[in-house]
């Protein structure tokens, strides 16, 4: 059984944006939930995501209270990454409780239907189960497990998706708006998986020689744990939802830069296999903010939020 290892943000990762989309601090408001025991927060493990978005001119806000329509109406893009129910912090084995109330799920769903843009990010077990209500509200069927390569018994190696082998799909996000924005490969770091559906566009699909392990507790992979073939399952997709847009990812580290301690290893945009991940993240933000259904000009959020960049 592999030892569970903590991740810390790579504060030395300074993204370079050659041509920022907006002048500093004038772009759309990107709001990230930080009030539901999130693993990834703007000042924590998603520091690199926040820094990259700010370097492109976006205004990054941290939400520190319940999700309400008044709060969401001040956002152009809502980012939800790896929330957990408080009970999950004490016991991560099954059953796992939902992080959001049914009212919060309904509010987010209606906000997107009315034109909001959502970057919805889950991760390996037990995060999928803690987001089950929210994930399924948008039509995704996620598997609460660990995606890994067949040869990687510790689920620590990155999975590389390439346009050349078909695991990374052509889409407005991966193609970008110019040759300079085109993305030909991305890397993910474990995560979960979900079943592709005709209602959305799969962006990256698990390549050959991958599996999804479904254990009863995280980082415990006994021989009895079910193992599903990765081929045919996805880790990323985009879709229209009513008047809004959604990008859904079953892996979280690919959007940031972290260090995995003991031993110290890069995980995310700072990994050698993830050289185009930063451009991919920018392409995601551009596609979501092009929606225009939510106000990108709101100067400030209601109380229970914190302006960061």
Coordinates of C-alpha atoms in Angstrom, one line a residue:
X1 CA 0.0 0.0 0.0
X2 CA 1.6 3.3 -1.0
X3 CA 2.0 6.0 1.6
X4 CA -0.3 9.0 1.2
X5 CA 1.8 12.0 0.3
X6 CA 0.8 15.7 0.7
X7 CA 1.1 18.3 -2.0
X8 CA 2.2 21.9 -1.5
X9 CA 2.0 24.8 -4.0
X10 CA 5.0 25.5 -6.1
X11 CA 5.4 29.2 -5.2
X12 CA 8.4 29.5 -7.5
X13 CA 6.3 28.8 -10.6
X14 CA 5.9 32.1 -12.4
X15 CA 3.8 31.7 -15.6
X16 CA 4.7 33.8 -18.6
X17 CA 1.9 35.2 -20.7
X18 CA 3.4 36.7 -23.9
X19 CA 0.2 38.6 -24.9
X20 CA -2.2 39.0 -22.0
X21 CA -5.9 38.8 -23.0
X22 CA -6.8 41.9 -20.9
X23 CA -4.8 44.7 -19.2
X24 CA -3.9 43.8 -15.6
X25 CA -7.0 43.6 -13.4
X26 CA -9.5 44.5 -16.0
X27 CA -10.7 41.1 -17.3
X28 CA -13.6 39.0 -16.4
X29 CA -14.1 38.0 -12.7
X30 CA -13.0 34.4 -12.0
X31 CA -14.5 33.2 -8.7
X32 CA -13.2 30.1 -7.0
X33 CA -15.1 28.3 -4.3
X34 CA -13.0 28.1 -1.1
X35 CA -15.8 27.5 1.5
X36 CA -16.4 23.8 1.2
X37 CA -13.3 22.2 2.6
X38 CA -11.7 22.5 -0.9
X39 CA -8.4 20.7 -1.5
X40 CA -7.5 23.3 -4.1
X41 CA -7.9 27.0 -3.2
X42 CA -6.6 30.3 -4.6
X43 CA -3.9 30.9 -2.0
X44 CA -3.2 27.2 -1.5
X45 CA -2.7 24.4 -4.0
X46 CA -4.3 26.5 -6.8
X47 CA -1.9 29.4 -6.4
X48 CA -0.4 28.8 -9.8
X49 CA -3.8 28.7 -11.4
X50 CA -4.7 32.1 -9.8
X51 CA -1.3 33.6 -10.8
X52 CA -1.7 32.4 -14.4
X53 CA -5.3 33.8 -14.7
X54 CA -4.2 37.1 -13.2
X55 CA -1.2 37.3 -15.6
X56 CA -3.8 37.0 -18.4
X57 CA -5.7 40.0 -17.0
X58 CA -8.5 38.1 -15.2
X59 CA -9.7 39.2 -11.8
X60 CA -9.5 36.3 -9.3
X61 CA -11.8 36.2 -6.3
X62 CA -12.1 33.6 -3.6
X63 CA -15.6 32.7 -2.3
X64 CA -15.7 32.1 1.4
X65 CA -19.4 31.5 2.0
X66 CA -22.3 29.5 0.7
X67 CA -23.0 29.6 -3.0
X68 CA -25.9 32.0 -3.6
X69 CA -27.3 33.6 -6.7
X70 CA -26.3 37.0 -5.6
X71 CA -22.7 35.8 -5.2
X72 CA -22.6 34.0 -8.6
X73 CA -24.2 36.9 -10.5
X74 CA -21.0 38.9 -9.7
X75 CA -18.9 36.2 -11.4
X76 CA -18.1 35.6 -15.1
X77 CA -16.5 32.2 -14.5
X78 CA -17.1 30.0 -11.4
X79 CA -14.3 27.5 -10.5
X80 CA -15.2 24.6 -8.3
X81 CA -12.2 22.3 -7.5
X82 CA -12.1 19.4 -5.1
X83 CA -14.7 20.3 -2.4
X84 CA -15.3 17.9 0.5
X85 CA -17.9 17.4 3.2
X86 CA -16.6 18.1 6.6
X87 CA -17.2 14.5 7.6
X88 CA -14.9 13.4 4.8
X89 CA -12.0 15.2 6.5
X90 CA -12.3 12.8 9.4
X91 CA -13.0 9.6 7.5
X92 CA -12.2 9.3 3.8
X93 CA -13.5 5.8 3.4
X94 CA -17.0 5.1 2.0
X95 CA -19.8 6.2 2.4
X96 CA -18.8 9.8 1.5
X97 CA -21.2 12.7 2.0
X98 CA -21.9 15.5 -0.5
X99 CA -20.0 18.8 -0.1
X100 CA -22.9 20.9 -1.4
X101 CA -26.5 21.2 -0.3
X102 CA -29.3 20.4 -2.8
X103 CA -30.1 24.2 -2.7
X104 CA -26.5 25.1 -3.7
X105 CA -26.5 22.6 -6.5
X106 CA -29.8 24.0 -7.8
X107 CA -28.5 27.5 -7.6
X108 CA -25.3 26.7 -9.6
X109 CA -27.3 24.8 -12.2
X110 CA -29.7 27.6 -12.8
X111 CA -26.9 30.2 -12.9
X112 CA -25.2 28.2 -15.7
X113 CA -28.5 27.7 -17.5
X114 CA -28.9 31.4 -17.4
X115 CA -25.6 32.1 -19.1
X116 CA -22.9 31.5 -16.5
X117 CA -19.6 29.7 -17.2
X118 CA -18.4 26.9 -14.9
X119 CA -15.0 25.2 -14.6
X120 CA -15.9 22.0 -12.7
X121 CA -13.0 20.1 -11.4
X122 CA -13.1 16.8 -9.4
X123 CA -10.3 14.4 -8.6
X124 CA -9.6 10.9 -7.5
X125 CA -11.5 9.1 -4.8
X126 CA -13.0 10.4 -2.4
X127 CA -13.6 13.7 -4.2
X128 CA -16.0 12.4 -6.9
X129 CA -18.4 11.1 -4.3
X130 CA -18.3 14.5 -2.4
X131 CA -19.3 16.2 -5.7
X132 CA -21.8 13.6 -6.9
X133 CA -24.9 15.8 -6.8
X134 CA -23.2 18.6 -8.6
X135 CA -21.5 16.5 -11.2
X136 CA -24.7 14.6 -12.1
X137 CA -26.7 17.8 -12.2
X138 CA -24.7 18.7 -15.4
X139 CA -25.1 15.3 -17.0
X140 CA -21.7 13.7 -16.2
X141 CA -21.4 10.1 -14.9
X142 CA -18.1 10.0 -13.0
X143 CA -16.3 7.0 -11.5
X144 CA -15.0 7.5 -7.9
X145 CA -11.7 5.9 -8.4
X146 CA -8.0 6.4 -9.4
X147 CA -7.0 6.7 -13.1
X148 CA -3.5 5.4 -13.7
X149 CA -1.4 3.5 -16.2
X150 CA -1.4 -0.3 -16.1
X151 CA 2.3 -0.4 -15.1
X152 CA 2.0 2.2 -12.4
X153 CA 1.0 0.4 -9.2
X154 CA 1.3 3.5 -7.1
X155 CA -0.8 5.9 -9.2
X156 CA 2.0 8.5 -9.1
X157 CA 3.1 8.8 -12.8
X158 CA 1.5 11.4 -15.1
X159 CA -0.8 10.4 -17.9
X160 CA 0.1 12.2 -21.1
X161 CA -2.6 12.9 -23.7
X162 CA -1.5 13.5 -27.2
X163 CA -3.2 14.8 -30.3
X164 CA -1.1 12.4 -32.4
X165 CA -2.6 9.3 -30.8
X166 CA -6.2 10.6 -30.6
X167 CA -6.3 10.8 -26.8
X168 CA -6.3 14.6 -27.0
X169 CA -9.2 15.7 -29.2
X170 CA -9.6 18.6 -31.6
X171 CA -11.9 21.3 -30.2
X172 CA -12.0 25.1 -30.0
X173 CA -10.1 24.8 -26.6
X174 CA -7.3 22.5 -27.7
X175 CA -7.0 24.2 -31.2
X176 CA -6.9 27.7 -29.6
X177 CA -7.7 30.8 -31.6
X178 CA -4.3 30.9 -33.4
X179 CA -1.4 28.5 -34.2
X180 CA 0.4 29.9 -31.1
X181 CA -2.4 28.7 -28.9
X182 CA -2.7 25.2 -30.3
X183 CA -2.1 22.5 -27.7
X184 CA -0.8 19.1 -28.9
X185 CA -0.3 17.4 -25.5
X186 CA -1.3 17.8 -21.9
X187 CA -0.5 15.8 -18.7
X188 CA -2.7 14.8 -15.8
X189 CA -1.7 13.4 -12.5
X190 CA -4.0 10.5 -11.4
X191 CA -7.5 11.9 -11.0
X192 CA -10.7 10.0 -11.7
X193 CA -12.6 9.3 -15.0
X194 CA -16.1 9.5 -16.4
X195 CA -18.2 8.0 -19.2
X196 CA -18.4 10.1 -22.4
X197 CA -21.8 11.1 -23.6
X198 CA -23.2 12.5 -26.8
X199 CA -24.3 15.6 -25.0
X200 CA -20.8 16.9 -24.6
X201 CA -17.5 17.1 -26.4
X202 CA -14.8 14.9 -25.0
X203 CA -11.5 16.9 -24.8
X204 CA -9.1 14.2 -23.5
X205 CA -9.9 10.5 -23.3
X206 CA -7.8 7.9 -21.4
X207 CA -5.2 6.4 -23.7
X208 CA -4.3 2.8 -24.1
X209 CA -2.8 0.8 -21.2
X210 CA -4.6 2.8 -18.6
X211 CA -7.0 1.6 -15.9
X212 CA -9.3 3.1 -13.3
X213 CA -9.0 1.4 -9.8
X214 CA -12.0 1.7 -7.6
X215 CA -10.9 1.1 -4.0
X216 CA -12.8 1.4 -0.7
X217 CA -10.4 3.9 0.7
X218 CA -8.0 6.3 -1.1
X219 CA -4.4 5.2 -1.9
X220 CA -5.3 1.6 -0.9
X221 CA -5.2 -0.7 -3.9
X222 CA -5.7 -4.3 -2.9
X223 CA -6.0 -7.0 -5.6
X224 CA -9.7 -7.2 -4.8
X225 CA -10.4 -3.6 -5.8
X226 CA -12.3 -3.4 -9.1
X227 CA -10.1 -2.4 -12.1
X228 CA -11.8 -0.9 -15.2
X229 CA -10.2 -0.6 -18.6
X230 CA -9.4 3.1 -19.2
X231 CA -10.0 3.0 -23.0
X232 CA -13.4 4.4 -23.6
X233 CA -13.4 6.6 -20.5
X234 CA -12.6 10.3 -20.4
X235 CA -11.0 12.8 -18.0
X236 CA -12.1 16.1 -19.6
X237 CA -15.0 17.5 -21.6
X238 CA -16.8 20.7 -22.6
X239 CA -20.4 21.3 -23.2
X240 CA -23.1 24.0 -23.6
X241 CA -25.7 23.9 -20.8
X242 CA -28.7 26.0 -21.5
X243 CA -27.3 29.5 -22.1
X244 CA -24.0 28.7 -20.4
X245 CA -20.8 26.7 -20.8
X246 CA -19.1 24.1 -18.8
X247 CA -15.6 22.5 -18.8
X248 CA -15.4 19.4 -16.6
X249 CA -12.2 17.8 -15.5
X250 CA -11.8 14.6 -13.5
X251 CA -8.3 15.7 -12.5
X252 CA -7.2 18.7 -10.5
X253 CA -3.4 19.0 -10.5
X254 CA -3.1 19.7 -14.2
X255 CA -4.5 23.2 -13.6
X256 CA -1.8 24.2 -11.1
X257 CA 1.8 23.6 -10.1
X258 CA 2.6 21.7 -7.0
X259 CA 5.3 19.8 -5.2
X260 CA 4.6 16.3 -3.9
X261 CA 6.7 15.9 -0.8
X262 CA 8.7 12.9 0.4
X263 CA 10.3 12.6 -2.1
X264 CA 9.9 16.1 -3.7
X265 CA 8.4 15.7 -7.2
X266 CA 6.8 18.2 -9.6
X267 CA 3.0 17.7 -10.1
X268 CA 1.1 20.0 -12.5
X269 CA 2.2 22.7 -14.9
X270 CA 5.8 22.6 -13.4
X271 CA 6.2 18.9 -14.6
X272 CA 8.4 18.3 -17.7
X273 CA 5.6 16.3 -19.3
X274 CA 3.1 19.2 -18.9
X275 CA 4.8 21.9 -20.9
X276 CA 1.6 22.9 -22.7
X277 CA -0.7 22.6 -19.7
X278 CA -0.5 26.4 -19.0
X279 CA -1.6 27.2 -22.5
X280 CA -4.4 24.7 -22.2
X281 CA -5.6 26.4 -19.0
X282 CA -5.6 29.8 -20.7
X283 CA -7.5 28.3 -23.6
X284 CA -10.1 27.0 -21.2
X285 CA -10.5 30.4 -19.6
X286 CA -10.8 32.1 -23.0
X287 CA -13.5 29.7 -24.1
X288 CA -15.5 30.1 -21.0
X289 CA -15.2 33.9 -20.8
X290 CA -16.2 34.2 -24.5
X291 CA -19.6 33.0 -23.4
X292 CA -20.6 36.5 -22.3
X293 CA -23.7 35.5 -20.4
X294 CA -22.5 36.8 -17.1
X295 CA -21.2 40.2 -16.4
X296 CA -17.4 40.5 -16.9
X297 CA -17.5 44.1 -15.7
X298 CA -18.7 43.8 -12.1
X299 CA -16.2 45.7 -10.0
X300 CA -16.6 43.8 -6.8
X301 CA -18.3 40.8 -5.3
X302 CA -20.8 40.9 -2.5
X303 CA -19.6 40.2 1.0
X304 CA -18.3 36.7 2.0
X305 CA -15.7 36.9 -0.8
X306 CA -12.0 37.9 -0.9
X307 CA -10.4 39.7 -3.8
X308 CA -6.9 38.2 -4.5
X309 CA -5.6 39.5 -7.8

